Short mmCIF file of N, CA and C in Angstrom, two decimals:
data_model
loop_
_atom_site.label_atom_id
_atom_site.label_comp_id
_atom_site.label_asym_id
_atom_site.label_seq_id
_atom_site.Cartn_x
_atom_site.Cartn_y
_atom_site.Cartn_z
N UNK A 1 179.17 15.76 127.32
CA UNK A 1 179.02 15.60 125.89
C UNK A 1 178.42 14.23 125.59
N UNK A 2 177.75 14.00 124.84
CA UNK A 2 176.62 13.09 124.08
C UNK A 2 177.56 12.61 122.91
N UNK A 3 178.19 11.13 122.67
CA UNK A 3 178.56 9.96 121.44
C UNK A 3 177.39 9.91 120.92
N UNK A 4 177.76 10.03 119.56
CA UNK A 4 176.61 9.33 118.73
C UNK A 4 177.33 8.75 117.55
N UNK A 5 177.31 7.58 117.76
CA UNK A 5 178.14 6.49 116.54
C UNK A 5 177.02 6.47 115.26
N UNK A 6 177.47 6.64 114.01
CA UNK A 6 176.83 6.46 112.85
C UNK A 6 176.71 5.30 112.61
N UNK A 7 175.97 4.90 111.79
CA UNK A 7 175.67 3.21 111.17
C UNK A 7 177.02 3.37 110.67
N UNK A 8 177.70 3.87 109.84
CA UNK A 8 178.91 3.07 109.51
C UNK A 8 179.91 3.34 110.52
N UNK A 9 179.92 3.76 111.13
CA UNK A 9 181.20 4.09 112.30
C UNK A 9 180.37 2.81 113.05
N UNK A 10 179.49 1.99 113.55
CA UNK A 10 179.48 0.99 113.96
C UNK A 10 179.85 -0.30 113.19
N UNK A 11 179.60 -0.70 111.76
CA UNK A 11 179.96 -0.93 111.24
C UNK A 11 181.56 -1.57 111.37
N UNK A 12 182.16 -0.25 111.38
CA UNK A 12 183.77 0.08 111.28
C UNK A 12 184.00 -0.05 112.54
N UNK A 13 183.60 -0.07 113.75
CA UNK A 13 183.94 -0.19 115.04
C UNK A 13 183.55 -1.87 115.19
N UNK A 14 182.70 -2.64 114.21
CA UNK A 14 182.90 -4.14 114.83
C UNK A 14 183.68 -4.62 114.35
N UNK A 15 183.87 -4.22 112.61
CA UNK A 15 185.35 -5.15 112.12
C UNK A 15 186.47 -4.27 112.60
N UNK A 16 187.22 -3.32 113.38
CA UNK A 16 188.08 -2.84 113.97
C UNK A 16 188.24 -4.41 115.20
N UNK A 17 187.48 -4.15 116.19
CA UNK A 17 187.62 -4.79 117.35
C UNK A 17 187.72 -6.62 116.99
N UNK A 18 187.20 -6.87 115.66
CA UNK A 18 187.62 -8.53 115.56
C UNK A 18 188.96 -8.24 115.22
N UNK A 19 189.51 -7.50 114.77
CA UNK A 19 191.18 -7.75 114.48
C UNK A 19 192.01 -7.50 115.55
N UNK A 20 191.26 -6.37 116.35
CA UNK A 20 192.06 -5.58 117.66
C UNK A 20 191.48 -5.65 118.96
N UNK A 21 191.20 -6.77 119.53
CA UNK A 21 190.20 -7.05 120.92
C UNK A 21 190.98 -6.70 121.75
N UNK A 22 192.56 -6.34 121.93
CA UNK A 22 193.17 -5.85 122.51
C UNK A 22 193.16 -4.51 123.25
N UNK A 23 192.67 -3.68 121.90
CA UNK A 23 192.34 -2.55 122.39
C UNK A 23 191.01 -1.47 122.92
N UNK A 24 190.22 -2.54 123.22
CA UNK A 24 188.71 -2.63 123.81
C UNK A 24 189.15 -1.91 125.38
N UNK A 25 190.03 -2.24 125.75
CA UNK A 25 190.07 -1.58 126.76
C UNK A 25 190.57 -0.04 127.11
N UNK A 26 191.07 0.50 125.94
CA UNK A 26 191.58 1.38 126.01
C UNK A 26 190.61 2.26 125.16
N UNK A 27 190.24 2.02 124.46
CA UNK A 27 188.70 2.21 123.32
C UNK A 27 187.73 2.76 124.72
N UNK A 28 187.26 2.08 125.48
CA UNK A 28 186.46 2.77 126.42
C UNK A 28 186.87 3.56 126.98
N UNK A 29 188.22 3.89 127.69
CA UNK A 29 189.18 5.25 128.37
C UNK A 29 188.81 6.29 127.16
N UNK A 30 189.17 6.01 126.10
CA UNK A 30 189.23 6.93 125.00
C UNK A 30 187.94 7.84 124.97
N UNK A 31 186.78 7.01 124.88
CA UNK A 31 185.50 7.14 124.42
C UNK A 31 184.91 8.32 125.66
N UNK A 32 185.49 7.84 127.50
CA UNK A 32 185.17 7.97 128.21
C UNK A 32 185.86 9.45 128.63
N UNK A 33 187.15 9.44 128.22
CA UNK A 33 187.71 10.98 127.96
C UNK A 33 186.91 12.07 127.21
N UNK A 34 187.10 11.59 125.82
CA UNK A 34 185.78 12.95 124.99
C UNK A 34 184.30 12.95 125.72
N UNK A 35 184.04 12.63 126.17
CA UNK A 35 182.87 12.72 127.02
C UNK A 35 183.07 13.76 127.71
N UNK A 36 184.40 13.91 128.66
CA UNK A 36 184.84 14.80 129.62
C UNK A 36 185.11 15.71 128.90
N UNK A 37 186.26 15.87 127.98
CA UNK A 37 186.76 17.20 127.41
C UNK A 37 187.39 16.30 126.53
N UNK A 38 186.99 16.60 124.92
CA UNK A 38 187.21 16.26 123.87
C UNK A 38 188.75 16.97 123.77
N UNK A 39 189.36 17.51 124.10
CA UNK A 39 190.15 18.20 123.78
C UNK A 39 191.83 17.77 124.76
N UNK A 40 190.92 16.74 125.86
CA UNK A 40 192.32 16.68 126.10
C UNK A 40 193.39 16.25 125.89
N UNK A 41 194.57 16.92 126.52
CA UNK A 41 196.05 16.63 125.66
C UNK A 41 196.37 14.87 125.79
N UNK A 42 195.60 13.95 126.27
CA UNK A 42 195.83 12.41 126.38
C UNK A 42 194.99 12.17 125.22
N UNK A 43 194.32 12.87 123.95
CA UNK A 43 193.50 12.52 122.97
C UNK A 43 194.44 12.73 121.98
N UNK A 44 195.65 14.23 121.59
CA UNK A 44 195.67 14.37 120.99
C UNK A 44 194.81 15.26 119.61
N UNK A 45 193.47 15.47 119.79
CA UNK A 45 192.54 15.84 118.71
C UNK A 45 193.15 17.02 118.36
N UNK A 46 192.56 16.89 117.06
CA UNK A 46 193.00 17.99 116.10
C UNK A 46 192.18 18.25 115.04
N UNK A 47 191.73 19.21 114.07
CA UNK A 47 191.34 19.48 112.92
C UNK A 47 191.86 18.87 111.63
N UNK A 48 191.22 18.68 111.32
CA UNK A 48 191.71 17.83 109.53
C UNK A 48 191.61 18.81 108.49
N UNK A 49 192.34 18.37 107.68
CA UNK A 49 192.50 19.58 106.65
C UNK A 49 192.39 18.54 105.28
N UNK A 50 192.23 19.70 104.27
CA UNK A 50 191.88 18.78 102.65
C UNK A 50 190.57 18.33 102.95
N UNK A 51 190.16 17.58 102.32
CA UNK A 51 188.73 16.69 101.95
C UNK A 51 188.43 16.69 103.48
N UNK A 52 188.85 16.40 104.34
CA UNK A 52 188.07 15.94 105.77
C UNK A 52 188.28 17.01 106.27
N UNK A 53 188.24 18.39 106.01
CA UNK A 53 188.27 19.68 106.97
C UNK A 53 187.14 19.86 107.95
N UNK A 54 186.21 18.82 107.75
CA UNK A 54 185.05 19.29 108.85
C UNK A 54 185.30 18.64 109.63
N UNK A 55 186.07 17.57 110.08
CA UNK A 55 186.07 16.45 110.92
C UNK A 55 187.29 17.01 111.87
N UNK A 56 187.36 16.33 113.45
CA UNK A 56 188.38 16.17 114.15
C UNK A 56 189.16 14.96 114.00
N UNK A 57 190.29 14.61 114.63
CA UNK A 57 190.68 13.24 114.93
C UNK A 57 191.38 13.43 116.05
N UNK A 58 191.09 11.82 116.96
CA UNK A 58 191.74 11.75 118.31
C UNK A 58 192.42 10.52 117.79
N UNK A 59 193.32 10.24 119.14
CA UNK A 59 194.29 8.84 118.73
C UNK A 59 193.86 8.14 119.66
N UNK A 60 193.80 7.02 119.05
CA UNK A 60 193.30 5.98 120.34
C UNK A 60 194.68 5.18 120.82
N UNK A 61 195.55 5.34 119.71
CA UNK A 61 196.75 4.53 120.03
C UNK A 61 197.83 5.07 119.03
N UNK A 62 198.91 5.68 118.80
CA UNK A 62 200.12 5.68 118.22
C UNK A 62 199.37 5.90 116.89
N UNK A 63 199.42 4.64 116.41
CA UNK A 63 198.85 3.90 114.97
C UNK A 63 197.50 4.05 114.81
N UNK A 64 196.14 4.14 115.38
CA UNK A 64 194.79 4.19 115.36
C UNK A 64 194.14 5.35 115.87
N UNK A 65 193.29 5.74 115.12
CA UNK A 65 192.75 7.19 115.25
C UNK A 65 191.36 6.77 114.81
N UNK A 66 190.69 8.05 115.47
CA UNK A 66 188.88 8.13 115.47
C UNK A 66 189.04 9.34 115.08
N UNK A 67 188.32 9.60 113.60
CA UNK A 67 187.50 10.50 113.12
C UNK A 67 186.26 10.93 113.72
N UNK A 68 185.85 12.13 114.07
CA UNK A 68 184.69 12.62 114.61
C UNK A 68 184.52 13.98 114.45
N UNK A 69 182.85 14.14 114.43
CA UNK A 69 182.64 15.55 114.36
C UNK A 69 182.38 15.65 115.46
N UNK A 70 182.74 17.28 115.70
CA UNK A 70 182.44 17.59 116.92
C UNK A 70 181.32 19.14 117.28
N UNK A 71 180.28 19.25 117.57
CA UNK A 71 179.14 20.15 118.08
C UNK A 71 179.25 20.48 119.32
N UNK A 72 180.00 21.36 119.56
CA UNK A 72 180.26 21.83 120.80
C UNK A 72 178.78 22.35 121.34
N UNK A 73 178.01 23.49 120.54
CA UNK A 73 176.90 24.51 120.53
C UNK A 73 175.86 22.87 120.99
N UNK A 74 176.00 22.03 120.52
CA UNK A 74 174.98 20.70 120.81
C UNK A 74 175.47 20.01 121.67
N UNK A 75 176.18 20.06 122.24
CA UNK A 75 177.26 18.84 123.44
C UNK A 75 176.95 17.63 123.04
N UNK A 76 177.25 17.68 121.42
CA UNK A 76 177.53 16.14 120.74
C UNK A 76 178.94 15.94 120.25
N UNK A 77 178.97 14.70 120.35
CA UNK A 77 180.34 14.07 119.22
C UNK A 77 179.94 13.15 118.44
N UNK A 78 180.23 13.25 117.36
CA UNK A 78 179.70 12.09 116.23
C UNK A 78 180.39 11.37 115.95
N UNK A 79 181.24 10.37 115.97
CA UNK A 79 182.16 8.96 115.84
C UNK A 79 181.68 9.22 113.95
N UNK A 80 182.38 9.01 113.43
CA UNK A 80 182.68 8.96 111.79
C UNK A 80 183.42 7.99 111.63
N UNK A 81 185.00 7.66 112.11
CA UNK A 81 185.34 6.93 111.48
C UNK A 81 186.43 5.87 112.54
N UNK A 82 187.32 4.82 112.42
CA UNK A 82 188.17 4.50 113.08
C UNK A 82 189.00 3.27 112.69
N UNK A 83 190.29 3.56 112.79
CA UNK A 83 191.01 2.70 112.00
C UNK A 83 192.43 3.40 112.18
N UNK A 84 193.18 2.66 111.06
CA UNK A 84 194.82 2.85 110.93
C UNK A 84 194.60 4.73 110.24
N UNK A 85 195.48 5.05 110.91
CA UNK A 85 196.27 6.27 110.01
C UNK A 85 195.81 6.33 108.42
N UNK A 86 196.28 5.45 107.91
CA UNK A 86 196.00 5.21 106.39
C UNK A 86 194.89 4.86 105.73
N UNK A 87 194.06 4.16 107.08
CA UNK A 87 192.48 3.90 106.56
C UNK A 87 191.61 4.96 106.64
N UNK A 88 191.74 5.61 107.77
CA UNK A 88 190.68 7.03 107.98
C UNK A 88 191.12 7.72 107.13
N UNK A 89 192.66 8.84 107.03
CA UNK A 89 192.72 9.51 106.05
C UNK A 89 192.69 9.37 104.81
#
């Protein structure tokens, strides 16, 4: 599968990492998993419902989650969003 980060999901992925440089390392496991199988049970992903019904979300941590679409038929993933629980949804 093929990442493709949006201008604002990069954006949102540089002011994420100045607050959280901590989790740069686990951010690449993450990134490096959906690559393999978006789906696996160490992601968590799931379907969103309400306003974000088109989108998935994986957890990168407990508290932090990545919004993404996902094109299976295209073997893409699109990075949308990433942040606290309360910021993405």
């Amino acid at each position: 599968m093929q990442l493709i980060k949006t201008s604002q999901y990069e954006k949102n992925e540089k002011k994420f990492f100045k607050q959280h440089k901590d989790l740069f390392v686990k951010y690449a496991k993450v990134l490096k998993q959906l690559q393999i199988d978006p789906f696996h049970s160490s992601l968590r992903t799931h379907k969103l419902k309400g306003d974000l019904s088109k989108y998935h979300s994986c957890s990168l941590t407990y508290e932090y989650r990545i919004v993404l679409t996902l094109k299976i038929v295209d073997e893409e993933i699109i990075l949308v969003n990433i942040g606290s629980h309360d910021e993405v949804y």
